[in-house]
Amino acid sequence: MNFELDSDQKMWQRIVRDFCDAEVKPYAAEVDETATLHWEAIRRMRDIGLLSMDIPEEYGGIALDTVNIAIAMEELGRACGSTALSVAAHNGLGCAPIARWGTPEQQARYFPQLMDGEHLGALALTEPGAGSDLAGGLRTTAIREGDEWVITGDKAWITNVSLAPVMTVLLKTRPDAGTSGFSMMLVEPETPGVIVHPPEKKMGLRGSPTHMITFDHARVPAENILGEEGRGFQQTMSILDSGRIGIGALSVGLAQAAFEEAVKYAGERRAFGRAIADHQAIQWMIADAALEIDAARLMVYRAAWLKSEGKSFSKQAAMAKLMASEVAERVSRNAIQIHGSYGYSREFPVERIYRDQRLMTIGEGTSEVQRMVIARRVLQEMGDPVAQAENRTPTPA
Ligand SMILES: Cc1cc2nc3c(=O)[nH]c(=O)nc-3n(C[C@H](O)[C@H](O)[C@H](O)COP(=O)(O)OP(=O)(O)OC[C@H]3O[C@@H](n4cnc5c(N)ncnc54)[C@H](O)[C@@H]3O)c2cc1C
């Protein structure tokens, strides 16, 4: 067992950290204030591969394994929450489904635009009435008419859709078939009948655009199905499993940024004749943060490693996301506490980090949903005691 990054991973971490320190972090406050991404940085991400981490090399992408993607996401999260979320959604939600299930024609059509530094990708799952319970609440429907699908319905909270050349939409192609009737479909936001509503006014991650979408009899060609018709639910669960590792890494980055700000401030601020870092109550907050960030980072790397090795990783991804997002919340909360009143001011980064991290226990599955995923796996691994008590065949682990 080796807990160290290898030399290539360390080099990649150095490249992304240097880039983020120079091109992303200095603009984080402005991105939040103006609710607009810093496009110069996004364009330059193209050159180091941050926009093509999930795009195959034959299309000019860098097709990284999950450990390297986690390394990049932590560095982006450490620099700017808004930028990190949009880049995470672009790679993990926008590009990954097309890389996994797209036909050569779909990939050739969309990858060049998705990695040109002028666009970001999007995935539309959530609806006004369905978030955690997509299986029970999905309403958006595509009905086949000749060579086209006609789409009606609404999607909510969709990251990047205003910047996307194409989005992947989860919808029903057989409305009466339960989750076996769910499919994924590629839809260009410019399609007549697709209405992208104004950006949501959010508490944090303000630079990352989030929109509601209405499909009012939007027509797309029959060949826009992504992957096999009727497999949309399984595709969604698989993309969310992977996405959780990315959100976990992003959360570690946010926690790390808040931690660094808090330690710096605790060394400078004086109270009762000494630096506040010399007071035991502050040291305990610093110690707890160091401990929890370390644990969260190790869990994220473990889940990423399992996925990179082709092993089962769903439970570990849920655990890593749950742990890291809740650690980010505690660490940024205490970072504000260490700053006192100054932590409550927009002049100090911890105020923004605290607002930004709040999404991490909600997006790509709430903490409650992660606990459901973990518990389900644990019960299966332990021989399904409920089935045994009820004399049913246990669900296989
Ligand atoms: C900034 C931002 C960006 C987003 N980007 C995207 C995106 O790009 N694409 C996309 O598709 N979606 C996106 N989302 C939506 C996000 O994934 C959903 O908000 C999330 O899945 C939760 O769904 P919900 O908001 O409908 O909450 P609900 O499902 O309504 O849940 C409400 C509460 O009930 C709890 N709950 C629900 N069911 C149970 C249960 N069985 N047991 C216990 N508790 C339960 C939840 O944990 C939560 O606390 C984004 C959201 C935000 C805020």
Coordinates of C-alpha atoms and ligand atoms in Angstrom, one line a residue:
M1 CA 0.0 0.0 0.0
N2 CA 1.3 3.4 -0.9
F3 CA -0.3 6.7 0.2
E4 CA 1.8 8.9 -1.9
L5 CA 0.9 10.4 -5.3
D6 CA 3.3 9.1 -8.0
S7 CA 5.7 11.5 -9.8
D8 CA 3.3 12.1 -12.7
Q9 CA 0.4 12.8 -10.4
K10 CA 2.6 15.3 -8.4
M11 CA 3.6 17.0 -11.6
W12 CA -0.1 17.3 -12.7
Q13 CA -1.0 18.6 -9.3
R14 CA 1.8 21.2 -9.6
I15 CA 0.7 22.3 -13.1
V16 CA -2.9 22.7 -12.0
R17 CA -2.0 24.5 -8.7
D18 CA 0.3 26.9 -10.4
F19 CA -2.3 27.6 -13.0
C20 CA -5.0 28.1 -10.4
D21 CA -2.8 30.4 -8.2
A22 CA -2.0 32.6 -11.2
E23 CA -5.2 32.5 -13.2
V24 CA -8.2 31.5 -11.1
K25 CA -7.8 32.4 -7.4
P26 CA -7.0 36.1 -8.0
Y27 CA -10.4 36.5 -9.7
A28 CA -12.5 34.4 -7.3
A29 CA -14.0 37.4 -5.5
E30 CA -14.7 39.2 -8.8
V31 CA -16.4 36.1 -10.2
D32 CA -18.6 35.9 -7.1
E33 CA -19.3 39.7 -7.1
T34 CA -20.2 39.9 -10.8
A35 CA -21.8 36.5 -11.0
T36 CA -19.8 35.9 -14.2
L37 CA -17.0 33.4 -14.9
H38 CA -13.6 34.7 -15.7
W39 CA -13.5 33.7 -19.3
E40 CA -9.8 34.3 -19.9
A41 CA -9.0 31.6 -17.3
I42 CA -11.6 29.2 -18.9
R43 CA -10.0 29.8 -22.3
R44 CA -6.5 29.0 -20.9
M45 CA -7.8 25.8 -19.2
R46 CA -8.2 24.5 -22.8
D47 CA -4.4 24.6 -23.2
I48 CA -3.7 22.4 -20.1
G49 CA -6.5 20.0 -20.6
L50 CA -8.8 21.0 -17.8
L51 CA -11.7 21.2 -20.3
S52 CA -11.0 17.8 -21.8
M53 CA -10.3 15.5 -18.8
D54 CA -13.2 13.2 -19.9
I55 CA -12.6 13.5 -23.7
P56 CA -10.8 10.7 -25.5
E57 CA -7.3 11.5 -27.0
E58 CA -8.5 10.7 -30.5
Y59 CA -10.7 13.9 -30.3
G60 CA -7.8 15.9 -28.8
G61 CA -8.8 15.4 -25.2
I62 CA -6.5 14.2 -22.4
A63 CA -8.8 11.4 -21.0
L64 CA -7.5 11.4 -17.5
D65 CA -8.1 8.7 -14.9
T66 CA -10.3 9.5 -11.9
V67 CA -7.4 10.0 -9.5
N68 CA -5.9 12.8 -11.7
I69 CA -9.4 14.3 -12.2
A70 CA -9.8 14.4 -8.4
I71 CA -6.4 16.1 -8.1
A72 CA -7.5 18.8 -10.6
M73 CA -10.9 19.3 -8.9
E74 CA -9.3 19.8 -5.5
E75 CA -7.0 22.5 -6.8
L76 CA -9.9 24.2 -8.7
G77 CA -12.0 24.1 -5.5
R78 CA -9.2 25.6 -3.5
A79 CA -9.0 28.5 -5.9
C80 CA -12.7 29.4 -6.8
G81 CA -15.9 27.5 -6.0
S82 CA -17.9 28.9 -8.9
T83 CA -15.2 28.1 -11.5
A84 CA -14.7 24.6 -10.0
L85 CA -18.4 23.8 -10.0
S86 CA -18.8 24.8 -13.7
V87 CA -15.7 22.9 -14.7
A88 CA -16.8 19.8 -12.7
A89 CA -20.2 19.9 -14.4
H90 CA -18.6 20.5 -17.8
N91 CA -16.3 17.4 -17.5
G92 CA -18.2 15.0 -15.3
L93 CA -21.8 15.8 -16.4
G94 CA -21.4 17.5 -19.8
C95 CA -18.6 15.5 -21.5
A96 CA -18.5 12.2 -19.7
P97 CA -21.9 10.9 -20.9
I98 CA -21.1 11.7 -24.5
A99 CA -17.6 10.0 -24.1
R100 CA -19.2 6.9 -22.6
W101 CA -22.3 6.5 -24.8
G102 CA -22.0 8.9 -27.8
T103 CA -21.8 7.5 -31.3
P104 CA -18.7 8.5 -33.4
E105 CA -21.0 11.1 -35.2
Q106 CA -22.2 12.6 -31.9
Q107 CA -18.7 12.7 -30.5
A108 CA -17.2 14.3 -33.7
R109 CA -20.0 16.9 -33.7
Y110 CA -19.8 18.0 -30.1
F111 CA -16.4 17.4 -28.6
P112 CA -14.6 20.2 -30.7
Q113 CA -17.1 22.8 -29.3
L114 CA -17.0 21.3 -25.8
M115 CA -13.3 21.8 -25.6
D116 CA -12.9 25.1 -27.4
G117 CA -12.8 27.3 -24.3
E118 CA -15.9 29.2 -25.4
H119 CA -18.5 26.7 -24.1
L120 CA -19.1 24.4 -21.2
G121 CA -21.2 21.2 -21.1
A122 CA -24.4 20.5 -19.1
L123 CA -26.5 17.6 -17.9
A124 CA -30.2 18.1 -17.2
L125 CA -31.6 15.6 -14.7
T126 CA -33.4 17.6 -12.0
E127 CA -37.0 18.9 -12.5
P128 CA -39.1 21.4 -10.5
G129 CA -40.8 18.4 -8.9
A130 CA -38.0 15.8 -8.9
G131 CA -34.5 15.9 -7.5
S132 CA -33.6 13.1 -5.1
D133 CA -36.5 11.0 -6.4
L134 CA -36.0 11.1 -10.2
A135 CA -37.4 7.6 -10.5
G136 CA -40.8 8.6 -9.0
G137 CA -41.0 12.2 -10.1
L138 CA -39.6 12.6 -13.6
R139 CA -42.1 14.2 -16.0
T140 CA -40.2 15.4 -19.0
T141 CA -41.2 13.3 -22.0
A142 CA -40.1 12.8 -25.6
I143 CA -42.7 11.4 -28.0
R144 CA -41.6 9.9 -31.3
E145 CA -43.1 11.5 -34.4
G146 CA -41.6 10.2 -37.6
D147 CA -37.8 10.9 -37.7
E148 CA -38.1 13.2 -34.6
W149 CA -38.6 13.3 -30.9
V150 CA -41.0 16.0 -29.5
I151 CA -40.0 17.0 -26.0
T152 CA -42.2 18.6 -23.4
G153 CA -41.4 19.4 -19.8
D154 CA -39.3 21.5 -17.4
K155 CA -35.8 21.0 -15.9
A156 CA -34.5 23.0 -12.9
W157 CA -31.2 24.0 -11.5
I158 CA -29.1 23.1 -14.6
T159 CA -25.5 24.2 -14.4
N160 CA -23.9 25.8 -17.5
V161 CA -26.8 25.3 -19.8
S162 CA -26.6 28.9 -21.0
L163 CA -23.0 28.2 -22.1
A164 CA -23.5 24.8 -23.6
P165 CA -23.5 23.8 -27.3
V166 CA -25.5 20.7 -26.3
M167 CA -26.9 19.3 -23.1
T168 CA -27.8 15.7 -22.2
V169 CA -31.4 15.5 -21.0
L170 CA -32.9 12.7 -18.9
L171 CA -36.5 12.1 -20.1
K172 CA -39.1 9.5 -20.6
T173 CA -39.4 7.9 -24.1
R174 CA -41.9 5.4 -22.9
P175 CA -44.0 7.2 -20.3
D176 CA -45.8 4.1 -18.9
A177 CA -42.7 1.9 -18.5
G178 CA -41.4 3.2 -15.2
T179 CA -37.6 3.7 -15.1
S180 CA -37.3 1.2 -18.1
G181 CA -38.8 4.0 -20.2
F182 CA -36.1 6.6 -19.2
S183 CA -33.6 7.6 -21.9
M184 CA -30.9 10.2 -22.3
M185 CA -31.1 12.6 -25.3
L186 CA -28.8 15.2 -26.7
V187 CA -30.5 18.6 -27.1
E188 CA -29.0 21.8 -28.4
P189 CA -30.2 24.7 -26.3
E190 CA -30.7 26.7 -29.5
T191 CA -33.4 24.3 -30.7
P192 CA -36.7 26.1 -31.2
G193 CA -39.0 25.3 -28.3
V194 CA -36.2 25.2 -25.8
I195 CA -36.4 28.1 -23.4
V196 CA -33.5 28.7 -21.0
H197 CA -34.8 30.9 -18.2
P198 CA -32.7 33.7 -16.5
P199 CA -30.0 32.5 -14.1
E200 CA -31.0 31.6 -10.6
K201 CA -30.0 34.1 -7.9
K202 CA -28.0 31.9 -5.6
M203 CA -26.5 32.1 -2.1
G204 CA -23.1 31.0 -3.4
L205 CA -21.3 29.7 -6.5
R206 CA -22.7 32.9 -8.0
G207 CA -20.3 32.8 -11.0
S208 CA -21.5 29.4 -12.0
P209 CA -24.7 29.9 -14.1
T210 CA -27.7 27.7 -13.1
H211 CA -31.0 27.8 -15.0
M212 CA -34.4 26.4 -15.3
I213 CA -35.3 25.1 -18.8
T214 CA -38.7 24.7 -20.5
F215 CA -39.2 22.3 -23.4
D216 CA -42.2 23.4 -25.3
H217 CA -42.7 20.8 -28.1
A218 CA -39.0 21.0 -28.9
R219 CA -38.1 18.8 -31.9
V220 CA -34.8 16.9 -32.1
P221 CA -33.7 14.3 -34.7
A222 CA -34.4 10.6 -33.8
E223 CA -30.6 9.9 -33.8
N224 CA -30.2 12.2 -30.8
I225 CA -30.8 9.4 -28.3
L226 CA -27.6 9.0 -26.3
G227 CA -26.8 5.3 -25.8
E228 CA -29.5 2.7 -25.7
E229 CA -33.2 3.8 -25.5
G230 CA -34.6 2.7 -22.1
R231 CA -31.2 2.8 -20.3
G232 CA -31.4 6.4 -19.0
F233 CA -31.9 5.6 -15.4
Q234 CA -28.9 3.3 -15.2
Q235 CA -26.8 5.8 -17.2
T236 CA -27.8 8.5 -14.7
M237 CA -26.9 6.5 -11.6
S238 CA -23.6 5.6 -13.1
I239 CA -22.8 9.3 -14.0
L240 CA -23.8 10.4 -10.5
D241 CA -21.6 7.7 -8.9
S242 CA -18.6 9.2 -10.7
G243 CA -19.7 12.8 -10.2
R244 CA -19.7 12.3 -6.4
I245 CA -15.9 11.8 -6.5
G246 CA -15.6 15.1 -8.3
I247 CA -17.8 16.9 -5.8
G248 CA -15.9 15.3 -3.0
A249 CA -12.6 16.5 -4.3
L250 CA -14.0 20.0 -4.9
S251 CA -15.3 20.0 -1.3
V252 CA -11.8 19.1 0.0
G253 CA -10.4 22.0 -2.1
L254 CA -12.9 24.4 -0.5
A255 CA -12.1 23.1 3.0
Q256 CA -8.4 23.4 2.3
A257 CA -8.8 27.0 1.1
A258 CA -10.8 28.0 4.2
F259 CA -8.3 26.2 6.5
E260 CA -5.3 28.0 4.9
E261 CA -7.1 31.4 5.4
A262 CA -7.9 30.6 9.0
V263 CA -4.4 29.4 9.9
K264 CA -2.9 32.5 8.3
Y265 CA -5.3 34.8 10.1
A266 CA -4.8 33.0 13.5
G267 CA -1.1 33.7 13.2
E268 CA -1.6 37.4 12.6
R269 CA -4.5 38.4 14.9
R270 CA -3.7 39.1 18.5
A271 CA -5.9 38.9 21.6
F272 CA -5.1 38.8 25.3
G273 CA -1.4 39.6 24.5
R274 CA -0.7 36.9 22.0
A275 CA -1.6 35.5 18.6
I276 CA -5.0 33.9 18.7
A277 CA -3.2 30.8 17.2
D278 CA -1.6 30.5 20.7
H279 CA -5.0 30.0 22.4
Q280 CA -6.0 26.4 22.8
A281 CA -9.6 26.8 21.6
I282 CA -8.3 28.1 18.3
Q283 CA -5.7 25.3 18.1
W284 CA -8.4 22.7 18.6
M285 CA -10.4 24.1 15.6
I286 CA -7.1 24.1 13.6
A287 CA -6.4 20.5 14.7
D288 CA -9.9 19.3 13.9
A289 CA -9.8 20.9 10.5
A290 CA -6.4 19.3 9.6
L291 CA -7.7 15.9 10.8
E292 CA -11.0 16.1 8.9
I293 CA -9.5 17.4 5.7
D294 CA -6.9 14.6 5.7
A295 CA -9.6 12.0 6.3
A296 CA -11.8 13.4 3.5
R297 CA -9.0 13.6 1.0
L298 CA -8.0 10.0 1.7
M299 CA -11.5 8.9 1.2
V300 CA -11.8 10.8 -2.1
Y301 CA -8.5 9.3 -3.4
R302 CA -9.6 5.8 -2.4
A303 CA -12.9 6.1 -4.3
A304 CA -11.1 7.6 -7.3
W305 CA -8.5 4.9 -7.2
L306 CA -11.1 2.2 -7.1
K307 CA -12.8 3.7 -10.1
S308 CA -9.5 4.0 -12.0
E309 CA -8.8 0.4 -11.2
G310 CA -12.2 -0.7 -12.6
K311 CA -13.3 -1.9 -9.2
S312 CA -16.7 -1.3 -7.6
F313 CA -16.7 2.2 -6.1
S314 CA -20.3 3.3 -5.6
K315 CA -20.4 3.0 -1.8
Q316 CA -16.9 4.5 -1.4
A317 CA -17.9 7.4 -3.7
A318 CA -21.0 8.2 -1.6
M319 CA -19.0 8.0 1.6
A320 CA -16.3 10.3 0.2
K321 CA -18.8 12.8 -1.0
L322 CA -20.8 12.7 2.2
M323 CA -17.6 13.1 4.3
A324 CA -15.9 15.8 2.2
S325 CA -19.0 18.0 1.8
E326 CA -19.8 17.9 5.6
V327 CA -16.1 18.5 6.4
A328 CA -16.1 21.5 4.1
E329 CA -19.1 22.9 6.0
R330 CA -17.5 22.4 9.4
V331 CA -14.1 23.7 8.4
S332 CA -15.5 26.9 6.6
R333 CA -17.8 27.5 9.6
N334 CA -14.9 27.4 12.0
A335 CA -12.7 29.5 9.6
I336 CA -15.3 32.2 10.0
Q337 CA -15.3 31.7 13.8
I338 CA -11.5 32.1 13.8
H339 CA -11.8 35.4 11.8
G340 CA -14.4 36.8 14.2
S341 CA -16.3 39.8 12.7
Y342 CA -13.9 39.9 9.8
G343 CA -15.0 36.5 8.7
Y344 CA -18.5 37.9 8.3
S345 CA -17.2 40.5 5.8
R346 CA -17.1 40.1 2.1
E347 CA -13.6 41.5 2.3
F348 CA -12.3 38.1 3.5
P349 CA -12.4 34.9 1.3
V350 CA -13.9 32.7 4.1
E351 CA -17.3 34.4 3.8
R352 CA -17.5 33.4 0.1
I353 CA -16.1 29.9 0.7
Y354 CA -18.8 29.4 3.4
R355 CA -21.5 30.3 0.9
D356 CA -20.0 28.3 -1.9
Q357 CA -19.5 25.1 0.1
R358 CA -23.2 25.0 1.1
L359 CA -24.2 23.4 -2.2
M360 CA -21.9 20.4 -1.7
T361 CA -24.2 18.6 0.7
I362 CA -27.1 19.1 -1.7
G363 CA -25.9 18.8 -5.4
E364 CA -25.3 15.4 -7.1
G365 CA -27.3 13.7 -4.2
T366 CA -28.0 15.2 -0.8
S367 CA -26.3 14.0 2.3
E368 CA -29.5 12.0 3.1
V369 CA -29.3 10.4 -0.3
Q370 CA -25.6 9.5 0.2
R371 CA -26.6 7.8 3.5
M372 CA -29.3 5.9 1.7
V373 CA -26.8 4.6 -0.9
I374 CA -24.3 3.7 1.8
A375 CA -26.9 1.9 4.0
R376 CA -28.3 0.0 1.0
R377 CA -24.8 -1.3 0.1
V378 CA -24.0 -2.1 3.7
L379 CA -27.2 -4.1 4.2
Q380 CA -26.6 -6.0 1.0
E381 CA -22.9 -6.7 2.0
M382 CA -24.1 -8.0 5.3
G383 CA -26.5 -10.6 3.8
D384 CA -29.6 -8.4 3.6
P385 CA -30.9 -9.0 7.2
V386 CA -34.3 -7.6 6.3
A387 CA -34.8 -10.2 3.5
Q388 CA -33.6 -12.9 5.9
A389 CA -36.0 -11.9 8.6
E390 CA -38.9 -11.8 6.1
N391 CA -37.8 -15.2 4.5
R392 CA -37.1 -13.6 1.1
T393 CA -34.1 -14.2 -1.1
P394 CA -31.4 -11.7 0.0
T395 CA -30.4 -9.0 -2.6
P396 CA -26.9 -9.9 -3.9
A397 CA -24.2 -7.5 -2.8
Ligands
LIG1 C1 -26.1 25.3 -7.7 C2 -26.8 24.1 -8.1 C3 -26.4 23.4 -9.3 C4 -27.1 22.3 -9.7 N1 -26.7 21.7 -10.9 C5 -27.5 20.7 -11.4 C6 -27.2 20.2 -12.8 O1 -26.3 20.6 -13.4 N2 -28.0 19.2 -13.3 C7 -29.0 18.7 -12.5 O2 -29.7 17.8 -13.0 N3 -29.3 19.2 -11.3 C8 -28.6 20.1 -10.7 N4 -28.8 20.6 -9.5 C9 -29.9 20.0 -8.7 C10 -29.5 19.1 -7.5 O3 -28.8 18.0 -8.0 C11 -30.7 18.8 -6.7 O4 -31.1 20.0 -6.1 C12 -30.5 17.7 -5.7 O5 -30.4 16.5 -6.3 C13 -31.6 17.7 -4.6 O6 -32.8 17.6 -5.2 P1 -34.0 18.7 -4.7 O7 -33.4 20.0 -4.6 O8 -35.2 18.4 -5.6 O9 -34.3 18.2 -3.3 P2 -35.5 17.1 -2.8 O10 -35.2 15.8 -3.5 O11 -36.8 17.8 -2.9 O12 -35.1 16.9 -1.3 C14 -35.5 17.9 -0.3 C15 -35.0 17.3 1.1 O13 -35.6 16.1 1.3 C16 -34.6 15.1 1.6 N5 -35.1 13.8 1.1 C17 -35.6 13.5 -0.1 N6 -35.9 12.1 -0.1 C18 -35.5 11.6 1.1 C19 -35.5 10.3 1.7 N7 -36.0 9.2 1.0 N8 -35.1 10.2 3.0 C20 -34.6 11.2 3.7 N9 -34.6 12.5 3.1 C21 -35.0 12.7 1.9 C22 -33.4 15.6 0.8 O14 -32.2 15.0 1.3 C23 -33.5 17.1 1.1 O15 -32.9 17.4 2.3 C24 -28.2 21.7 -9.0 C25 -28.6 22.4 -7.8 C26 -28.0 23.5 -7.4 C27 -28.4 24.2 -6.1

